[in-house]
Every structure is written in structure tokens, then in C-alpha cells.
PDB file of C-alpha atoms in Angstrom:
ATOM      1  CA  UNK A 216      51.402 -37.495 -21.267  1.00 64.00           C
ATOM      2  CA  UNK A 217      50.008 -37.010 -24.801  1.00 81.00           C
ATOM      3  CA  UNK A 218      50.693 -33.384 -25.067  1.00 90.00           C
ATOM      4  CA  UNK A 219      53.661 -31.089 -25.081  1.00 93.00           C
ATOM      5  CA  UNK A 220      53.616 -28.108 -22.837  1.00 94.00           C
ATOM      6  CA  UNK A 221      54.963 -24.807 -24.437  1.00 95.00           C
ATOM      7  CA  UNK A 222      56.053 -22.235 -22.087  1.00 96.00           C
ATOM      8  CA  UNK A 223      56.356 -18.729 -23.387  1.00 95.00           C
ATOM      9  CA  UNK A 224      58.410 -15.948 -21.578  1.00 95.00           C
ATOM     10  CA  UNK A 225      57.768 -12.435 -22.374  1.00 94.00           C
ATOM     11  CA  UNK A 226      59.210  -9.000 -21.286  1.00 93.00           C
ATOM     12  CA  UNK A 227      57.455  -5.795 -20.714  1.00 91.00           C
ATOM     13  CA  UNK A 228      58.796  -2.377 -21.128  1.00 91.00           C
ATOM     14  CA  UNK A 229      59.667  -2.107 -17.551  1.00 92.00           C
ATOM     15  CA  UNK A 230      62.157  -5.077 -17.863  1.00 91.00           C
ATOM     16  CA  UNK A 231      59.970  -7.512 -15.951  1.00 93.00           C
ATOM     17  CA  UNK A 232      59.592 -10.973 -17.433  1.00 93.00           C
ATOM     18  CA  UNK A 233      56.277 -12.918 -17.546  1.00 94.00           C
ATOM     19  CA  UNK A 234      55.457 -16.637 -18.480  1.00 95.00           C
ATOM     20  CA  UNK A 235      52.578 -18.553 -19.385  1.00 94.00           C
ATOM     21  CA  UNK A 236      52.112 -22.181 -20.821  1.00 95.00           C
ATOM     22  CA  UNK A 237      49.642 -23.911 -23.218  1.00 95.00           C
ATOM     23  CA  UNK A 238      49.593 -27.510 -24.453  1.00 95.00           C
ATOM     24  CA  UNK A 239      49.752 -28.449 -27.924  1.00 95.00           C
ATOM     25  CA  UNK A 240      50.166 -32.039 -29.802  1.00 92.00           C
ATOM     26  CA  UNK A 241      52.789 -34.452 -28.607  1.00 90.00           C
ATOM     27  CA  UNK A 242      53.961 -33.990 -32.040  1.00 91.00           C
ATOM     28  CA  UNK A 243      55.708 -30.884 -31.529  1.00 92.00           C
ATOM     29  CA  UNK A 244      59.128 -31.870 -30.432  1.00 91.00           C
ATOM     30  CA  UNK A 245      61.043 -28.556 -30.953  1.00 91.00           C
ATOM     31  CA  UNK A 246      60.651 -24.922 -29.739  1.00 93.00           C
ATOM     32  CA  UNK A 247      61.169 -23.922 -33.566  1.00 92.00           C
ATOM     33  CA  UNK A 248      57.997 -26.038 -34.819  1.00 93.00           C
ATOM     34  CA  UNK A 249      56.048 -24.161 -37.073  1.00 94.00           C
ATOM     35  CA  UNK A 250      53.193 -24.451 -34.644  1.00 95.00           C
ATOM     36  CA  UNK A 251      54.945 -22.641 -31.851  1.00 94.00           C
ATOM     37  CA  UNK A 252      56.254 -20.001 -34.272  1.00 94.00           C
ATOM     38  CA  UNK A 253      52.815 -19.557 -35.662  1.00 95.00           C
ATOM     39  CA  UNK A 254      51.531 -19.054 -31.984  1.00 95.00           C
ATOM     40  CA  UNK A 255      54.253 -16.655 -31.112  1.00 94.00           C
ATOM     41  CA  UNK A 256      53.477 -14.475 -34.289  1.00 94.00           C
ATOM     42  CA  UNK A 257      49.700 -14.621 -33.472  1.00 95.00           C
ATOM     43  CA  UNK A 258      50.401 -13.617 -29.796  1.00 94.00           C
ATOM     44  CA  UNK A 259      53.043 -10.830 -30.939  1.00 93.00           C
ATOM     45  CA  UNK A 260      50.269  -8.956 -32.887  1.00 93.00           C
ATOM     46  CA  UNK A 261      48.029  -8.766 -29.816  1.00 93.00           C
ATOM     47  CA  UNK A 262      50.697  -8.074 -27.209  1.00 93.00           C
ATOM     48  CA  UNK A 263      53.084  -5.076 -26.152  1.00 92.00           C
ATOM     49  CA  UNK A 264      55.488  -7.510 -24.415  1.00 93.00           C
ATOM     50  CA  UNK A 265      58.074  -9.248 -26.515  1.00 92.00           C
ATOM     51  CA  UNK A 266      58.988 -12.888 -26.751  1.00 90.00           C
ATOM     52  CA  UNK A 267      62.407 -13.855 -24.856  1.00 92.00           C
ATOM     53  CA  UNK A 268      62.272 -17.659 -24.894  1.00 94.00           C
ATOM     54  CA  UNK A 269      60.299 -20.710 -25.639  1.00 95.00           C
ATOM     55  CA  UNK A 270      60.395 -24.104 -23.623  1.00 94.00           C
ATOM     56  CA  UNK A 271      58.600 -27.093 -24.738  1.00 93.00           C
ATOM     57  CA  UNK A 272      58.573 -29.972 -22.319  1.00 94.00           C
ATOM     58  CA  UNK A 273      57.060 -33.603 -21.939  1.00 91.00           C
ATOM     59  CA  UNK A 274      56.338 -35.230 -18.829  1.00 89.00           C
ATOM     60  CA  UNK A 275      55.627 -38.728 -18.014  1.00 87.00           C
ATOM     61  CA  UNK A 276      54.420 -40.492 -14.498  1.00 85.00           C
ATOM     62  CA  UNK A 277      56.410 -43.302 -13.397  1.00 82.00           C
ATOM     63  CA  UNK A 278      55.188 -46.268 -11.019  1.00 78.00           C
ATOM     64  CA  UNK A 279      58.151 -47.301  -8.615  1.00 77.00           C
ATOM     65  CA  UNK A 280      57.508 -47.961  -5.050  1.00 75.00           C
ATOM     66  CA  UNK A 281      59.246 -46.982  -1.920  1.00 72.00           C
ATOM     67  CA  UNK A 282      62.291 -48.962  -0.864  1.00 67.00           C
ATOM     68  CA  UNK A 283      63.528 -49.487   2.574  1.00 66.00           C
ATOM     69  CA  UNK A 284      66.111 -47.332   4.143  1.00 66.00           C
ATOM     70  CA  UNK A 285      67.289 -45.424   7.252  1.00 69.00           C
ATOM     71  CA  UNK A 286      67.536 -42.165   5.056  1.00 69.00           C
ATOM     72  CA  UNK A 287      64.002 -41.960   4.070  1.00 72.00           C
ATOM     73  CA  UNK A 288      63.623 -38.138   3.759  1.00 82.00           C
ATOM     74  CA  UNK A 289      64.414 -36.143   0.569  1.00 83.00           C
ATOM     75  CA  UNK A 290      66.710 -33.967   2.608  1.00 85.00           C
ATOM     76  CA  UNK A 291      69.093 -36.878   3.054  1.00 86.00           C
ATOM     77  CA  UNK A 292      71.042 -36.532  -0.155  1.00 90.00           C
ATOM     78  CA  UNK A 293      73.822 -38.160  -1.820  1.00 91.00           C
ATOM     79  CA  UNK A 294      75.941 -35.425  -3.149  1.00 93.00           C
ATOM     80  CA  UNK A 295      77.945 -36.594  -6.098  1.00 93.00           C
ATOM     81  CA  UNK A 296      80.613 -34.592  -8.174  1.00 94.00           C
ATOM     82  CA  UNK A 297      80.928 -35.225 -11.702  1.00 93.00           C
ATOM     83  CA  UNK A 298      83.774 -33.556 -13.679  1.00 93.00           C
ATOM     84  CA  UNK A 299      83.223 -32.999 -17.590  1.00 90.00           C
ATOM     85  CA  UNK A 300      85.803 -33.196 -20.354  1.00 88.00           C
ATOM     86  CA  UNK A 301      86.853 -29.460 -19.567  1.00 89.00           C
ATOM     87  CA  UNK A 302      87.464 -30.240 -15.940  1.00 88.00           C
ATOM     88  CA  UNK A 303      84.573 -28.167 -14.599  1.00 91.00           C
ATOM     89  CA  UNK A 304      82.933 -30.073 -11.895  1.00 92.00           C
ATOM     90  CA  UNK A 305      79.115 -30.624 -11.823  1.00 93.00           C
ATOM     91  CA  UNK A 306      77.077 -31.519  -8.786  1.00 94.00           C
ATOM     92  CA  UNK A 307      74.004 -33.462  -8.671  1.00 93.00           C
ATOM     93  CA  UNK A 308      72.176 -34.383  -5.375  1.00 93.00           C
ATOM     94  CA  UNK A 309      70.155 -37.632  -5.447  1.00 92.00           C
ATOM     95  CA  UNK A 310      67.504 -37.356  -2.796  1.00 91.00           C
ATOM     96  CA  UNK A 311      66.748 -40.000   0.184  1.00 88.00           C
ATOM     97  CA  UNK A 312      69.953 -41.858  -0.352  1.00 87.00           C
ATOM     98  CA  UNK A 313      69.779 -45.539   0.029  1.00 85.00           C
ATOM     99  CA  UNK A 314      71.301 -46.949   3.157  1.00 84.00           C
ATOM    100  CA  UNK A 315      72.818 -49.885   1.357  1.00 86.00           C
ATOM    101  CA  UNK A 316      74.776 -47.472  -0.716  1.00 88.00           C
ATOM    102  CA  UNK A 317      76.555 -45.528   2.102  1.00 88.00           C
ATOM    103  CA  UNK A 318      79.623 -47.118   3.858  1.00 87.00           C
ATOM    104  CA  UNK A 319      78.783 -48.651   7.172  1.00 85.00           C
ATOM    105  CA  UNK A 320      82.200 -47.531   8.418  1.00 85.00           C
ATOM    106  CA  UNK A 321      81.763 -43.598   8.441  1.00 85.00           C
ATOM    107  CA  UNK A 322      77.752 -43.420   7.550  1.00 84.00           C
ATOM    108  CA  UNK A 323      79.094 -40.805   5.011  1.00 88.00           C
ATOM    109  CA  UNK A 324      80.985 -42.238   1.986  1.00 90.00           C
ATOM    110  CA  UNK A 325      78.932 -43.375  -0.819  1.00 90.00           C
ATOM    111  CA  UNK A 326      79.987 -46.621  -2.222  1.00 90.00           C
ATOM    112  CA  UNK A 327      81.384 -46.624  -5.755  1.00 89.00           C
ATOM    113  CA  UNK A 328      82.817 -49.892  -6.270  1.00 90.00           C
ATOM    114  CA  UNK A 329      82.012 -51.700  -9.741  1.00 90.00           C
ATOM    115  CA  UNK A 330      78.352 -52.970 -10.066  1.00 86.00           C
ATOM    116  CA  UNK A 331      77.242 -50.621  -6.917  1.00 90.00           C
ATOM    117  CA  UNK A 332      74.001 -48.417  -7.679  1.00 92.00           C
ATOM    118  CA  UNK A 333      75.909 -45.373  -7.953  1.00 92.00           C
ATOM    119  CA  UNK A 334      78.549 -46.818 -10.037  1.00 92.00           C
ATOM    120  CA  UNK A 335      75.921 -47.968 -12.524  1.00 92.00           C
ATOM    121  CA  UNK A 336      74.445 -44.451 -12.422  1.00 92.00           C
ATOM    122  CA  UNK A 337      77.935 -42.947 -13.058  1.00 93.00           C
ATOM    123  CA  UNK A 338      78.437 -45.337 -15.983  1.00 93.00           C
ATOM    124  CA  UNK A 339      75.139 -44.200 -17.537  1.00 93.00           C
ATOM    125  CA  UNK A 340      75.664 -40.299 -16.944  1.00 93.00           C
ATOM    126  CA  UNK A 341      79.133 -40.651 -18.550  1.00 93.00           C
ATOM    127  CA  UNK A 342      77.514 -42.356 -21.469  1.00 93.00           C
ATOM    128  CA  UNK A 343      74.319 -40.066 -22.133  1.00 92.00           C
ATOM    129  CA  UNK A 344      74.413 -36.823 -20.262  1.00 93.00           C
ATOM    130  CA  UNK A 345      76.552 -33.758 -20.482  1.00 93.00           C
ATOM    131  CA  UNK A 346      77.064 -30.422 -18.831  1.00 91.00           C
ATOM    132  CA  UNK A 347      74.920 -27.582 -19.888  1.00 90.00           C
ATOM    133  CA  UNK A 348      76.902 -26.523 -22.592  1.00 89.00           C
ATOM    134  CA  UNK A 349      77.453 -30.021 -23.923  1.00 90.00           C
ATOM    135  CA  UNK A 350      80.564 -31.045 -22.418  1.00 91.00           C
ATOM    136  CA  UNK A 351      80.943 -34.709 -21.939  1.00 92.00           C
ATOM    137  CA  UNK A 352      80.638 -36.058 -18.326  1.00 93.00           C
ATOM    138  CA  UNK A 353      83.432 -38.346 -17.098  1.00 92.00           C
ATOM    139  CA  UNK A 354      81.147 -40.009 -14.261  1.00 90.00           C
ATOM    140  CA  UNK A 355      80.887 -39.753 -10.654  1.00 92.00           C
ATOM    141  CA  UNK A 356      84.312 -39.130  -8.952  1.00 92.00           C
ATOM    142  CA  UNK A 357      83.344 -38.358  -5.453  1.00 91.00           C
ATOM    143  CA  UNK A 358      80.162 -38.648  -3.515  1.00 92.00           C
ATOM    144  CA  UNK A 359      79.363 -38.361   0.291  1.00 92.00           C
ATOM    145  CA  UNK A 360      75.923 -38.382   2.016  1.00 90.00           C
ATOM    146  CA  UNK A 361      74.765 -35.157   3.269  1.00 88.00           C
ATOM    147  CA  UNK A 362      72.366 -35.489   6.388  1.00 80.00           C
ATOM    148  CA  UNK A 363      68.740 -33.782   6.513  1.00 68.00           C
ATOM    149  CA  UNK A 364      69.160 -30.552   8.323  1.00 67.00           C
ATOM    150  CA  UNK A 365      68.153 -30.724  12.261  1.00 66.00           C
ATOM    151  CA  UNK A 366      65.328 -28.840  13.248  1.00 66.00           C
ATOM    152  CA  UNK A 367      65.161 -26.933  16.553  1.00 67.00           C
ATOM    153  CA  UNK A 368      63.029 -28.584  19.126  1.00 65.00           C
ATOM    154  CA  UNK A 369      62.079 -25.064  20.391  1.00 60.00           C
TER     155      UNK A 369
ATOM    156  CA  UNK B 154      64.945 -11.939 -34.902  1.00 73.00           C
ATOM    157  CA  UNK B 155      65.441 -15.681 -34.462  1.00 88.00           C
ATOM    158  CA  UNK B 156      64.836 -18.418 -31.965  1.00 90.00           C
ATOM    159  CA  UNK B 157      68.208 -20.208 -31.279  1.00 92.00           C
ATOM    160  CA  UNK B 158      68.261 -23.735 -29.546  1.00 91.00           C
ATOM    161  CA  UNK B 159      70.002 -24.130 -26.522  1.00 91.00           C
ATOM    162  CA  UNK B 160      72.827 -26.813 -26.928  1.00 92.00           C
ATOM    163  CA  UNK B 161      71.465 -29.416 -24.462  1.00 93.00           C
ATOM    164  CA  UNK B 162      68.118 -30.550 -23.411  1.00 93.00           C
ATOM    165  CA  UNK B 163      67.210 -30.742 -19.755  1.00 94.00           C
ATOM    166  CA  UNK B 164      65.887 -33.810 -18.166  1.00 95.00           C
ATOM    167  CA  UNK B 165      64.316 -33.318 -14.657  1.00 95.00           C
ATOM    168  CA  UNK B 166      63.820 -36.291 -12.442  1.00 94.00           C
ATOM    169  CA  UNK B 167      61.316 -35.964  -9.723  1.00 94.00           C
ATOM    170  CA  UNK B 168      61.239 -37.871  -6.441  1.00 92.00           C
ATOM    171  CA  UNK B 169      58.742 -37.801  -3.603  1.00 90.00           C
ATOM    172  CA  UNK B 170      59.270 -39.161  -0.221  1.00 86.00           C
ATOM    173  CA  UNK B 171      56.974 -40.862   2.208  1.00 84.00           C
ATOM    174  CA  UNK B 172      56.125 -37.612   3.858  1.00 85.00           C
ATOM    175  CA  UNK B 173      55.136 -36.310   0.351  1.00 88.00           C
ATOM    176  CA  UNK B 174      58.193 -33.740   0.251  1.00 90.00           C
ATOM    177  CA  UNK B 175      59.419 -33.487  -3.233  1.00 93.00           C
ATOM    178  CA  UNK B 176      62.920 -33.066  -4.821  1.00 92.00           C
ATOM    179  CA  UNK B 177      64.450 -33.381  -8.249  1.00 94.00           C
ATOM    180  CA  UNK B 178      67.886 -34.081  -9.924  1.00 94.00           C
ATOM    181  CA  UNK B 179      68.405 -32.252 -13.202  1.00 95.00           C
ATOM    182  CA  UNK B 180      70.565 -33.599 -15.991  1.00 94.00           C
ATOM    183  CA  UNK B 181      71.553 -32.367 -19.430  1.00 94.00           C
ATOM    184  CA  UNK B 182      71.997 -34.196 -22.524  1.00 93.00           C
ATOM    185  CA  UNK B 183      72.591 -33.890 -26.242  1.00 91.00           C
ATOM    186  CA  UNK B 184      70.623 -36.927 -27.022  1.00 88.00           C
ATOM    187  CA  UNK B 185      67.782 -36.724 -29.927  1.00 85.00           C
ATOM    188  CA  UNK B 186      64.226 -36.852 -28.903  1.00 82.00           C
ATOM    189  CA  UNK B 187      62.252 -35.229 -26.130  1.00 87.00           C
ATOM    190  CA  UNK B 188      60.129 -38.535 -25.286  1.00 88.00           C
ATOM    191  CA  UNK B 189      60.756 -39.163 -21.538  1.00 89.00           C
ATOM    192  CA  UNK B 190      59.556 -42.756 -21.945  1.00 88.00           C
ATOM    193  CA  UNK B 191      62.475 -43.528 -24.434  1.00 89.00           C
ATOM    194  CA  UNK B 192      66.030 -44.018 -24.044  1.00 89.00           C
ATOM    195  CA  UNK B 193      68.225 -42.403 -22.631  1.00 91.00           C
ATOM    196  CA  UNK B 194      65.544 -41.287 -20.063  1.00 92.00           C
ATOM    197  CA  UNK B 195      64.009 -44.912 -19.695  1.00 91.00           C
ATOM    198  CA  UNK B 196      67.530 -46.342 -19.000  1.00 93.00           C
ATOM    199  CA  UNK B 197      68.316 -43.775 -16.410  1.00 93.00           C
ATOM    200  CA  UNK B 198      65.176 -43.702 -14.328  1.00 92.00           C
ATOM    201  CA  UNK B 199      65.775 -47.249 -12.836  1.00 92.00           C
ATOM    202  CA  UNK B 200      69.252 -46.503 -12.104  1.00 93.00           C
ATOM    203  CA  UNK B 201      68.453 -43.084 -10.465  1.00 92.00           C
ATOM    204  CA  UNK B 202      65.461 -45.083  -8.606  1.00 91.00           C
ATOM    205  CA  UNK B 203      68.045 -47.738  -7.306  1.00 90.00           C
ATOM    206  CA  UNK B 204      70.074 -45.057  -5.731  1.00 90.00           C
ATOM    207  CA  UNK B 205      67.132 -43.389  -3.839  1.00 89.00           C
ATOM    208  CA  UNK B 206      64.762 -44.663  -1.165  1.00 87.00           C
ATOM    209  CA  UNK B 207      62.303 -41.872  -2.324  1.00 89.00           C
ATOM    210  CA  UNK B 208      59.921 -42.693  -5.239  1.00 90.00           C
ATOM    211  CA  UNK B 209      60.909 -41.379  -8.641  1.00 90.00           C
ATOM    212  CA  UNK B 210      57.553 -40.492 -10.070  1.00 90.00           C
ATOM    213  CA  UNK B 211      57.941 -38.381 -12.951  1.00 92.00           C
ATOM    214  CA  UNK B 212      60.512 -37.429 -15.851  1.00 93.00           C
ATOM    215  CA  UNK B 213      60.274 -34.140 -17.646  1.00 94.00           C
ATOM    216  CA  UNK B 214      62.344 -33.501 -20.854  1.00 94.00           C
ATOM    217  CA  UNK B 215      62.630 -29.929 -22.031  1.00 94.00           C
ATOM    218  CA  UNK B 216      64.258 -27.888 -24.700  1.00 94.00           C
ATOM    219  CA  UNK B 217      64.545 -24.067 -24.862  1.00 94.00           C
ATOM    220  CA  UNK B 218      65.072 -21.677 -27.556  1.00 94.00           C
ATOM    221  CA  UNK B 219      66.033 -18.042 -27.027  1.00 93.00           C
ATOM    222  CA  UNK B 220      65.501 -15.003 -29.242  1.00 91.00           C
ATOM    223  CA  UNK B 221      68.704 -13.758 -30.386  1.00 90.00           C
ATOM    224  CA  UNK B 222      67.783 -10.271 -30.662  1.00 88.00           C
ATOM    225  CA  UNK B 223      64.515  -9.680 -28.770  1.00 86.00           C
ATOM    226  CA  UNK B 224      62.356  -6.649 -30.164  1.00 87.00           C
ATOM    227  CA  UNK B 225      61.581  -3.472 -28.093  1.00 90.00           C
ATOM    228  CA  UNK B 226      58.455  -3.911 -25.962  1.00 90.00           C
ATOM    229  CA  UNK B 227      55.539  -1.420 -27.023  1.00 90.00           C
ATOM    230  CA  UNK B 228      54.074   1.118 -25.075  1.00 89.00           C
ATOM    231  CA  UNK B 229      50.525   1.771 -24.453  1.00 87.00           C
ATOM    232  CA  UNK B 230      47.483   1.849 -21.755  1.00 87.00           C
ATOM    233  CA  UNK B 231      47.980  -1.720 -20.869  1.00 88.00           C
ATOM    234  CA  UNK B 232      51.666  -2.372 -21.553  1.00 87.00           C
ATOM    235  CA  UNK B 233      52.732  -3.607 -18.254  1.00 89.00           C
ATOM    236  CA  UNK B 234      52.915  -7.245 -17.663  1.00 89.00           C
ATOM    237  CA  UNK B 235      50.480  -6.749 -14.733  1.00 91.00           C
ATOM    238  CA  UNK B 236      47.775  -5.998 -17.258  1.00 91.00           C
ATOM    239  CA  UNK B 237      46.227  -9.158 -18.460  1.00 93.00           C
ATOM    240  CA  UNK B 238      44.230 -10.435 -21.358  1.00 94.00           C
ATOM    241  CA  UNK B 239      42.218 -13.203 -19.850  1.00 95.00           C
ATOM    242  CA  UNK B 240      41.111 -15.922 -22.193  1.00 95.00           C
ATOM    243  CA  UNK B 241      39.075 -18.873 -21.403  1.00 96.00           C
ATOM    244  CA  UNK B 242      38.522 -21.772 -23.632  1.00 96.00           C
ATOM    245  CA  UNK B 243      36.244 -24.647 -23.349  1.00 95.00           C
ATOM    246  CA  UNK B 244      37.873 -28.197 -24.218  1.00 93.00           C
ATOM    247  CA  UNK B 245      35.892 -31.101 -25.795  1.00 92.00           C
ATOM    248  CA  UNK B 246      36.142 -32.862 -22.562  1.00 89.00           C
ATOM    249  CA  UNK B 247      34.305 -30.353 -20.502  1.00 89.00           C
ATOM    250  CA  UNK B 248      37.609 -28.899 -19.074  1.00 88.00           C
ATOM    251  CA  UNK B 249      38.475 -25.267 -19.306  1.00 92.00           C
ATOM    252  CA  UNK B 250      41.887 -23.796 -20.297  1.00 94.00           C
ATOM    253  CA  UNK B 251      42.772 -20.459 -19.192  1.00 95.00           C
ATOM    254  CA  UNK B 252      45.276 -17.979 -20.352  1.00 94.00           C
ATOM    255  CA  UNK B 253      46.433 -14.788 -18.850  1.00 94.00           C
ATOM    256  CA  UNK B 254      48.339 -12.763 -21.492  1.00 94.00           C
ATOM    257  CA  UNK B 255      50.508 -10.125 -20.195  1.00 93.00           C
ATOM    258  CA  UNK B 256      50.549  -6.587 -21.634  1.00 92.00           C
ATOM    259  CA  UNK B 257      47.794  -6.681 -24.424  1.00 93.00           C
ATOM    260  CA  UNK B 258      47.448  -3.957 -26.907  1.00 92.00           C
ATOM    261  CA  UNK B 259      44.959  -1.353 -26.147  1.00 91.00           C
ATOM    262  CA  UNK B 260      42.965  -2.142 -29.215  1.00 90.00           C
ATOM    263  CA  UNK B 261      42.176  -5.628 -28.102  1.00 90.00           C
ATOM    264  CA  UNK B 262      39.348  -4.190 -25.822  1.00 92.00           C
ATOM    265  CA  UNK B 263      35.952  -2.553 -26.419  1.00 92.00           C
ATOM    266  CA  UNK B 264      36.357   1.255 -25.486  1.00 89.00           C
ATOM    267  CA  UNK B 265      35.718   2.110 -22.060  1.00 88.00           C
ATOM    268  CA  UNK B 266      34.992  -1.248 -21.057  1.00 88.00           C
ATOM    269  CA  UNK B 267      36.800  -4.490 -19.706  1.00 90.00           C
ATOM    270  CA  UNK B 268      35.350  -6.526 -22.610  1.00 93.00           C
ATOM    271  CA  UNK B 269      37.738  -7.838 -25.129  1.00 93.00           C
ATOM    272  CA  UNK B 270      36.949  -7.178 -28.666  1.00 92.00           C
ATOM    273  CA  UNK B 271      36.801 -10.537 -30.129  1.00 92.00           C
ATOM    274  CA  UNK B 272      36.142  -9.166 -33.542  1.00 92.00           C
ATOM    275  CA  UNK B 273      39.379  -7.201 -33.629  1.00 92.00           C
ATOM    276  CA  UNK B 274      41.442  -8.746 -36.669  1.00 94.00           C
ATOM    277  CA  UNK B 275      44.555  -9.715 -34.601  1.00 94.00           C
ATOM    278  CA  UNK B 276      42.686 -10.967 -31.532  1.00 94.00           C
ATOM    279  CA  UNK B 277      40.218 -13.181 -33.744  1.00 95.00           C
ATOM    280  CA  UNK B 278      43.105 -14.682 -35.644  1.00 95.00           C
ATOM    281  CA  UNK B 279      44.820 -15.450 -32.040  1.00 95.00           C
ATOM    282  CA  UNK B 280      41.721 -17.066 -30.929  1.00 96.00           C
ATOM    283  CA  UNK B 281      41.305 -18.948 -33.858  1.00 96.00           C
ATOM    284  CA  UNK B 282      44.897 -20.137 -33.751  1.00 96.00           C
ATOM    285  CA  UNK B 283      44.647 -21.292 -30.262  1.00 96.00           C
ATOM    286  CA  UNK B 284      41.592 -23.189 -31.048  1.00 96.00           C
ATOM    287  CA  UNK B 285      42.929 -24.767 -34.018  1.00 95.00           C
ATOM    288  CA  UNK B 286      46.340 -25.869 -32.459  1.00 94.00           C
ATOM    289  CA  UNK B 287      46.297 -25.965 -28.766  1.00 95.00           C
ATOM    290  CA  UNK B 288      44.755 -28.583 -26.520  1.00 93.00           C
ATOM    291  CA  UNK B 289      43.831 -29.118 -22.868  1.00 93.00           C
ATOM    292  CA  UNK B 290      46.541 -30.579 -20.648  1.00 90.00           C
ATOM    293  CA  UNK B 291      44.904 -34.101 -21.360  1.00 89.00           C
ATOM    294  CA  UNK B 292      45.289 -33.758 -25.030  1.00 90.00           C
ATOM    295  CA  UNK B 293      41.680 -33.127 -25.904  1.00 93.00           C
ATOM    296  CA  UNK B 294      41.110 -30.579 -28.620  1.00 94.00           C
ATOM    297  CA  UNK B 295      39.471 -27.093 -27.854  1.00 95.00           C
ATOM    298  CA  UNK B 296      35.964 -26.223 -28.847  1.00 93.00           C
ATOM    299  CA  UNK B 297      35.304 -22.704 -28.095  1.00 94.00           C
ATOM    300  CA  UNK B 298      36.275 -19.266 -26.532  1.00 95.00           C
ATOM    301  CA  UNK B 299      34.288 -19.178 -23.110  1.00 94.00           C
ATOM    302  CA  UNK B 300      35.425 -15.559 -21.986  1.00 94.00           C
ATOM    303  CA  UNK B 301      37.762 -12.861 -22.716  1.00 94.00           C
ATOM    304  CA  UNK B 302      38.264  -9.634 -20.644  1.00 93.00           C
ATOM    305  CA  UNK B 303      40.766  -7.381 -19.170  1.00 91.00           C
ATOM    306  CA  UNK B 304      42.462  -8.137 -15.877  1.00 89.00           C
ATOM    307  CA  UNK B 305      43.800  -5.109 -14.305  1.00 83.00           C
ATOM    308  CA  UNK B 306      46.858  -4.961 -11.992  1.00 79.00           C
ATOM    309  CA  UNK B 307      46.244  -5.818  -8.389  1.00 74.00           C
ATOM    310  CA  UNK B 308      45.932  -2.541  -6.047  1.00 71.00           C
ATOM    311  CA  UNK B 309      48.641  -1.484  -3.916  1.00 70.00           C
ATOM    312  CA  UNK B 310      48.107  -0.740  -0.361  1.00 69.00           C
ATOM    313  CA  UNK B 311      48.181   2.976   0.278  1.00 67.00           C
ATOM    314  CA  UNK B 312      50.640   4.976   2.547  1.00 59.00           C
ATOM    315  CA  UNK B 313      53.310   2.472   2.421  1.00 54.00           C
TER     316      UNK B 313
END
């Protein structure tokens, strides 16, 4: 997308928060950009509510295709535990886990051997991603498949 | 009063399965840049896709800043967030951009009317600023204000 979405969150005197979004040029890459702060200043003079936060976001669409797997619903997840440098554990849940990445023995353990898909993802997470506060991740240490919730037939 | 940047950016990878159900994986990073088509997001996307049978169809990168000392909300006839100032703008591509701004000041409206007073100094400045700096979702410039009026809160059911 060639736009940046700016989501502004406000609070009224009753303590309730309200959000709305506008689109600006994709040249805006920071919530403290003068275009955003100028917009907040213009809004502040017209509204009784007060600004709490600003989020800017950019989207892109991708063109991957469906793979082939027995676990073809997003509810079938690979639950991955990723500790950070301060030993706090973070969890990500990869939806519709590939059948080939699940141990054929117990149908539950995710394969984390070198050059497996999840090991490659783990290496990338350790290299490029952090916890919410910026703590470095050490990679996936534990991963298992969580099956889709069964639905009642009644 | 100042906007303080969060220490990390948020990257959300959106998946869709063959039934159209959606799920997402959210990661945090300190990497520079918010372009979802650039590294590290462009590197992670194929790795994430390799682990999943669902289609990875979107990546969103967002950065948030919070006010360190928010001001005190004002108090007037329409100060509740349920009261809205509705502004509609026409884009160059013929599309419309609609904004429902919560808690407008009372002086933004013509007396005894739901019409917005678009010649009021602050509102005129806001409208001019939005037309000059905001765009349609497709990135086309805005042309002109189309409509401006007050929206009152929805009525609640009586006797409950």
C-alpha cells in the first residue's frame, strides 16, 4: 500500500477511549512526524476529548499459495515457546501447522532439527525479533501442535 | 505533554485458511523502518509461510507513541465520545473518506442545528489540514469536504 494508516486514540471525560483512523502519505514513518503532530494539534482545537496515543501502520498483501497438509484449519496451531535474554517466555502460535513439521510418532511434537522449517524460523526470530520491551529472543526452545477444538455434533 | 515512542515495532503476519478463517502471528522488533516489503519482514514471511498450510496474505508493521502526560478532557454539551462530528471528504478517485470524530466542542456547530459551522476558525483549519495532508485508503489526494454534521448518541431502550 502506498499509504500509512494513522490510528488516533482519545479519551473522553467519562474515561472511555475512542479510536479513529486516517490515511496519509507513505512518507510518514513515525508517529512523531510533523504531519501527524500537526493533525493532532488541529484535532485538539476542535475536540473535547484528549489524545492518548498514536499508531502508524503500513500493510502489504502477499501472494503465497495453499500448501498441502492434513491440518488445514487455522485452529490447528503450532504453539512455540521462545524465551528472551531475561528468561521470560514468549509464545507464538503459527496457524495451520504443516503436517511435515509434526513428528509422525506422537503427531504432536514439532520438529526442530537443523534446517527444518521451524528451526529456520527460530533462527530468524532470534536474529531479527525481540520481546515487547526490546529483549533479545533466543529462538524456539519448545513447540507442540495444538489441535483444533472439537465441536459438539448436537 | 509529549509523544513517547514505544521501544519496539509490531509486525503482524495475517493468515487465511481454505475456509476463509483468519489468524495472525504478532512479533516485536527493534529493526529500523516500517516498510513491510523490506527486511526483516520480507525475510520472515517466506519462513513463516513454510511452517503453515494457511496462506500468509498480509504483513502489517506498526509503531505506537503514547502521550506521557495526557491533558484533562473538556466538558461541554457534546463532550461524550458518543457524540460525533461527522466529516465526509471526497477523494480525487471519486471515493469518500468518512470520519466520526468523538466529543466535538459545542462551538463547532450552528446554534440549534446539527449542521457543523465550517466557517468556525478551528474547524475550518482542521478541514483544510485534512484536505492538504490526508489521503484516501488507495493513496489518492482528497478534493473537498462533502458533508459535516453532528451525530448524536444512539438512544437507549427505556425501562431497562
